[in-house]
Amino acid sequence: MSLTLTVLGTASPHPGPDTPSSGYLVRGGGAEVWVDAGFGTFAELRRHTDPAGLSAIWISHLHADHNADLLAAVYGLAYGGLTPPAPVPVYAPADCAQRLAGFFGRPDAGFLSGILDFRTLYDGHVARHGELTLTARSVVHDVEAYGLRAESGGRTLAYSGDSGPCPALTELARDADLFLCEADIDAHRDGEQVHLTPEDAGETARTARAGRLLVTHVGPTLTPENATVRAASTFGGHTVTAHVGDVHAV
């Protein structure tokens, strides 16, 4: 069965006029999973699928440019006529449900139980939907954060989420057919390594022996095109820029 990635958004740390923040639709093995829900990605998701039919939602970490459009999803699923036939599983760090509840001034997220089923991520967490397997690995960031390895039909997609250079990220991307990787910063400052430079992204892909590198989440000190060129020079393999609306066969 085919495995595909649809780019819903790539911008960091805020959306642009035509570029939502981080978000992707992963399809494979009879499942559809919304991976990261950054600003503006719910509308883009609706271009490609009915959100009520999602198999799951998967959130790498709780920075708003990766999860803020869960609010849009709540309004669509609960009040906007997009009611799912059963609660949609949401795989996310532990505080995700509580943060949504806080927006509505509620003490907990129980009022969302009819539309969303929150399930806490941890290092090594595995979820299966149809013939699609989702594996989470804890990566280095300034909050609890996870990368994703999605596998179906003998094909593998790896996604960095937000991460600094770390062994877990390299293992996550090991022999992946497609490695979707951030290249957020131009250079590391003061020893801080909570994001990747383009060279870091390329080196991780090279060390992991990834088949292809897809560069995303490029910060304001870089252009996506320049970041892709720099990552490619280190990787030495096929490297392209993630653009909203693109569909990549894994």
Short mmCIF file of C-alpha atoms in Angstrom, two decimals:
data_model
loop_
_atom_site.label_atom_id
_atom_site.label_comp_id
_atom_site.label_asym_id
_atom_site.label_seq_id
_atom_site.Cartn_x
_atom_site.Cartn_y
_atom_site.Cartn_z
CA MET A 1 0.00 0.00 0.00
CA SER A 2 1.29 3.47 -0.86
CA LEU A 3 2.57 5.95 1.70
CA THR A 4 2.26 9.66 0.90
CA LEU A 5 3.00 12.97 2.57
CA THR A 6 0.98 16.12 1.80
CA VAL A 7 2.55 19.39 2.95
CA LEU A 8 0.00 21.60 4.73
CA GLY A 9 2.40 24.16 6.19
CA THR A 10 6.10 24.83 6.69
CA ALA A 11 6.53 28.30 8.21
CA SER A 12 8.54 29.08 11.36
CA PRO A 13 7.83 30.59 13.85
CA HIS A 14 4.62 32.18 12.51
CA PRO A 15 2.55 31.78 9.34
CA GLY A 16 3.07 33.86 6.23
CA PRO A 17 0.35 35.18 3.91
CA ASP A 18 0.35 31.97 1.86
CA THR A 19 2.31 29.65 4.14
CA PRO A 20 0.78 28.11 7.27
CA SER A 21 2.98 26.87 10.08
CA SER A 22 4.02 23.24 10.47
CA GLY A 23 1.50 20.64 9.41
CA TYR A 24 1.34 17.53 7.22
CA LEU A 25 -1.11 14.87 6.13
CA VAL A 26 0.27 11.33 6.13
CA ARG A 27 -1.70 8.73 4.20
CA GLY A 28 -0.91 5.04 4.08
CA GLY A 29 -2.23 1.60 4.88
CA GLY A 30 -5.82 2.78 4.79
CA ALA A 31 -5.20 5.54 7.37
CA GLU A 32 -5.01 9.34 7.29
CA VAL A 33 -3.08 11.15 10.03
CA TRP A 34 -2.75 14.91 10.54
CA VAL A 35 0.81 15.39 11.77
CA ASP A 36 1.31 18.70 13.61
CA ALA A 37 -1.39 21.35 13.62
CA GLY A 38 0.37 24.68 13.27
CA PHE A 39 -1.37 27.99 12.58
CA GLY A 40 -3.48 27.77 9.40
CA THR A 41 -3.10 24.07 8.75
CA PHE A 42 -6.70 23.07 9.50
CA ALA A 43 -7.92 25.03 6.48
CA GLU A 44 -5.24 23.43 4.31
CA LEU A 45 -6.16 20.01 5.67
CA ARG A 46 -9.70 20.56 4.43
CA ARG A 47 -8.40 21.02 0.87
CA HIS A 48 -7.25 17.41 0.91
CA THR A 49 -9.60 15.46 3.18
CA ASP A 50 -12.62 15.59 5.46
CA PRO A 51 -11.25 16.13 9.00
CA ALA A 52 -14.12 14.06 10.39
CA GLY A 53 -12.60 11.04 8.66
CA LEU A 54 -9.12 11.34 10.13
CA SER A 55 -7.68 8.18 11.64
CA ALA A 56 -5.61 10.20 14.14
CA ILE A 57 -3.87 13.47 14.93
CA TRP A 58 -0.20 13.39 15.96
CA ILE A 59 1.46 16.40 17.67
CA SER A 60 5.24 16.57 18.01
CA HIS A 61 5.36 19.19 20.78
CA LEU A 62 3.37 21.99 22.36
CA HIS A 63 4.81 25.09 20.73
CA ALA A 64 1.94 26.97 19.10
CA ASP A 65 3.38 26.82 15.58
CA HIS A 66 2.90 23.04 15.80
CA ASN A 67 -0.42 22.70 17.65
CA ALA A 68 -2.45 25.96 17.71
CA ASP A 69 -4.86 24.82 15.00
CA LEU A 70 -6.19 22.13 17.28
CA LEU A 71 -8.47 24.98 18.35
CA ALA A 72 -9.71 25.33 14.78
CA ALA A 73 -10.26 21.57 14.72
CA VAL A 74 -12.33 21.74 17.91
CA TYR A 75 -14.56 24.44 16.44
CA GLY A 76 -14.92 22.50 13.20
CA LEU A 77 -15.55 19.10 14.76
CA ALA A 78 -17.71 20.26 17.68
CA TYR A 79 -19.61 23.24 16.27
CA GLY A 80 -18.97 23.41 12.52
CA GLY A 81 -20.79 20.40 11.19
CA LEU A 82 -17.67 18.25 10.78
CA THR A 83 -18.57 15.86 13.59
CA PRO A 84 -16.54 12.64 13.43
CA PRO A 85 -18.34 9.27 13.74
CA ALA A 86 -16.11 8.48 16.74
CA PRO A 87 -13.61 10.53 18.78
CA VAL A 88 -10.38 11.10 16.84
CA PRO A 89 -7.27 9.85 18.69
CA VAL A 90 -4.84 12.69 19.43
CA TYR A 91 -1.28 11.56 20.19
CA ALA A 92 0.49 14.43 21.94
CA PRO A 93 2.60 15.38 24.97
CA ALA A 94 0.77 15.14 28.27
CA ASP A 95 -0.34 18.77 28.69
CA CYS A 96 -2.04 19.08 25.31
CA ALA A 97 -5.59 18.40 26.47
CA GLN A 98 -5.23 20.69 29.49
CA ARG A 99 -4.05 23.58 27.34
CA LEU A 100 -7.05 23.27 25.08
CA ALA A 101 -9.34 23.13 28.10
CA GLY A 102 -7.72 26.30 29.44
CA PHE A 103 -8.60 28.19 26.27
CA PHE A 104 -12.26 27.42 26.94
CA GLY A 105 -11.97 28.22 30.64
CA ARG A 106 -12.68 24.61 31.60
CA PRO A 107 -10.90 22.69 34.38
CA ASP A 108 -10.27 19.69 32.12
CA ALA A 109 -10.84 18.49 28.58
CA GLY A 110 -13.66 16.10 29.37
CA PHE A 111 -16.09 18.24 27.40
CA LEU A 112 -14.11 17.34 24.24
CA SER A 113 -14.41 13.59 24.76
CA GLY A 114 -17.08 13.28 22.09
CA ILE A 115 -14.72 14.48 19.36
CA LEU A 116 -11.12 14.00 20.55
CA ASP A 117 -9.47 11.12 22.41
CA PHE A 118 -6.18 12.33 23.92
CA ARG A 119 -3.39 9.77 24.26
CA THR A 120 -0.04 10.69 25.81
CA LEU A 121 3.13 10.29 23.78
CA TYR A 122 6.35 8.93 25.26
CA ASP A 123 9.70 7.79 23.88
CA GLY A 124 9.12 4.58 21.95
CA HIS A 125 5.33 5.04 21.77
CA VAL A 126 3.82 2.96 18.95
CA ALA A 127 0.35 3.39 17.44
CA ARG A 128 -1.19 1.46 14.56
CA HIS A 129 -4.03 2.54 12.32
CA GLY A 130 -4.88 0.14 9.55
CA GLU A 131 -1.54 -0.89 8.05
CA LEU A 132 0.16 2.35 9.14
CA THR A 133 2.53 2.25 12.13
CA LEU A 134 3.52 5.45 13.97
CA THR A 135 6.55 5.36 16.25
CA ALA A 136 7.62 8.32 18.43
CA ARG A 137 11.15 9.07 19.58
CA SER A 138 12.07 11.74 22.13
CA VAL A 139 14.33 14.36 20.54
CA VAL A 140 16.29 17.34 21.88
CA HIS A 141 14.35 20.62 22.05
CA ASP A 142 13.60 23.27 24.69
CA VAL A 143 10.32 21.52 25.58
CA GLU A 144 9.25 17.88 25.54
CA ALA A 145 9.36 16.95 21.85
CA TYR A 146 9.09 13.91 19.61
CA GLY A 147 10.06 12.91 16.11
CA LEU A 148 7.93 10.50 14.12
CA ARG A 149 8.65 7.39 12.08
CA ALA A 150 5.68 6.35 9.91
CA GLU A 151 5.78 2.97 8.15
CA SER A 152 3.43 1.28 5.73
CA GLY A 153 3.80 -1.22 2.90
CA GLY A 154 7.54 -1.47 3.33
CA ARG A 155 8.04 2.30 2.99
CA THR A 156 9.24 4.64 5.75
CA LEU A 157 8.78 8.36 6.40
CA ALA A 158 10.76 10.03 9.18
CA TYR A 159 9.87 13.47 10.56
CA SER A 160 12.12 15.47 12.86
CA GLY A 161 9.49 17.69 14.45
CA ASP A 162 11.58 20.40 16.13
CA SER A 163 14.93 18.99 17.21
CA GLY A 164 18.53 19.77 17.77
CA PRO A 165 21.23 17.33 16.64
CA CYS A 166 20.95 14.12 18.68
CA PRO A 167 21.46 10.36 18.29
CA ALA A 168 17.72 9.70 18.61
CA LEU A 169 16.99 11.79 15.54
CA THR A 170 19.59 9.90 13.51
CA GLU A 171 18.12 6.57 14.60
CA LEU A 172 14.62 7.80 13.80
CA ALA A 173 15.72 8.58 10.24
CA ARG A 174 17.76 5.38 9.80
CA ASP A 175 17.25 4.06 6.23
CA ALA A 176 14.05 6.11 5.84
CA ASP A 177 12.87 6.47 2.26
CA LEU A 178 11.94 10.11 2.93
CA PHE A 179 13.27 12.26 5.78
CA LEU A 180 11.19 15.39 6.46
CA CYS A 181 13.51 17.58 8.49
CA GLU A 182 13.59 21.06 9.93
CA ALA A 183 16.41 23.49 9.09
CA ASP A 184 15.35 26.35 11.30
CA ILE A 185 18.51 28.27 12.12
CA ASP A 186 21.51 29.71 10.33
CA ALA A 187 23.98 28.84 13.11
CA HIS A 188 24.04 27.65 16.71
CA ARG A 189 24.48 30.37 19.33
CA ASP A 190 26.11 30.04 22.74
CA GLY A 191 26.19 26.26 22.51
CA GLU A 192 22.38 26.03 22.30
CA GLN A 193 21.29 23.12 20.10
CA VAL A 194 17.50 22.97 20.15
CA HIS A 195 17.10 23.42 16.38
CA LEU A 196 18.98 22.26 13.31
CA THR A 197 21.03 24.24 10.84
CA PRO A 198 20.76 23.15 7.20
CA GLU A 199 24.11 21.43 7.59
CA ASP A 200 22.81 19.55 10.65
CA ALA A 201 19.82 18.37 8.64
CA GLY A 202 22.04 17.20 5.82
CA GLU A 203 24.50 15.48 8.14
CA THR A 204 21.70 13.67 9.95
CA ALA A 205 20.26 12.46 6.64
CA ARG A 206 23.72 11.34 5.45
CA THR A 207 24.58 9.50 8.67
CA ALA A 208 21.13 7.87 8.76
CA ARG A 209 21.44 6.81 5.11
CA ALA A 210 18.07 8.35 4.30
CA GLY A 211 16.90 8.00 0.72
CA ARG A 212 15.67 11.57 0.21
CA LEU A 213 15.70 14.74 2.30
CA LEU A 214 12.74 17.16 2.38
CA VAL A 215 13.65 20.46 4.04
CA THR A 216 10.97 22.26 6.06
CA HIS A 217 10.44 24.66 9.02
CA VAL A 218 13.03 27.15 7.80
CA GLY A 219 13.34 30.14 10.13
CA PRO A 220 13.35 33.85 9.27
CA THR A 221 17.15 34.17 9.09
CA LEU A 222 17.20 31.84 6.06
CA THR A 223 15.29 31.27 2.85
CA PRO A 224 13.92 27.79 2.13
CA GLU A 225 15.85 27.67 -1.13
CA ASN A 226 19.17 28.59 0.46
CA ALA A 227 18.59 26.19 3.35
CA THR A 228 17.90 23.39 0.89
CA VAL A 229 21.11 24.08 -1.05
CA ARG A 230 23.14 24.06 2.16
CA ALA A 231 21.51 20.85 3.41
CA ALA A 232 22.07 19.15 0.05
CA SER A 233 25.76 20.03 0.06
CA THR A 234 26.18 18.13 3.33
CA PHE A 235 23.80 15.26 2.59
CA GLY A 236 25.04 14.56 -0.91
CA GLY A 237 21.72 12.97 -1.87
CA HIS A 238 18.40 14.03 -3.37
CA THR A 239 17.21 17.11 -1.45
CA VAL A 240 14.15 19.27 -2.07
CA THR A 241 12.23 22.10 -0.39
CA ALA A 242 8.83 21.44 1.20
CA HIS A 243 6.13 23.62 -0.37
CA VAL A 244 2.53 23.93 0.76
CA GLY A 245 0.27 21.71 -1.33
CA ASP A 246 3.00 19.37 -2.56
CA VAL A 247 2.28 15.65 -2.34
CA HIS A 248 5.30 13.38 -1.98
CA ALA A 249 5.16 9.64 -2.58
CA VAL A 250 7.32 7.95 0.03
#
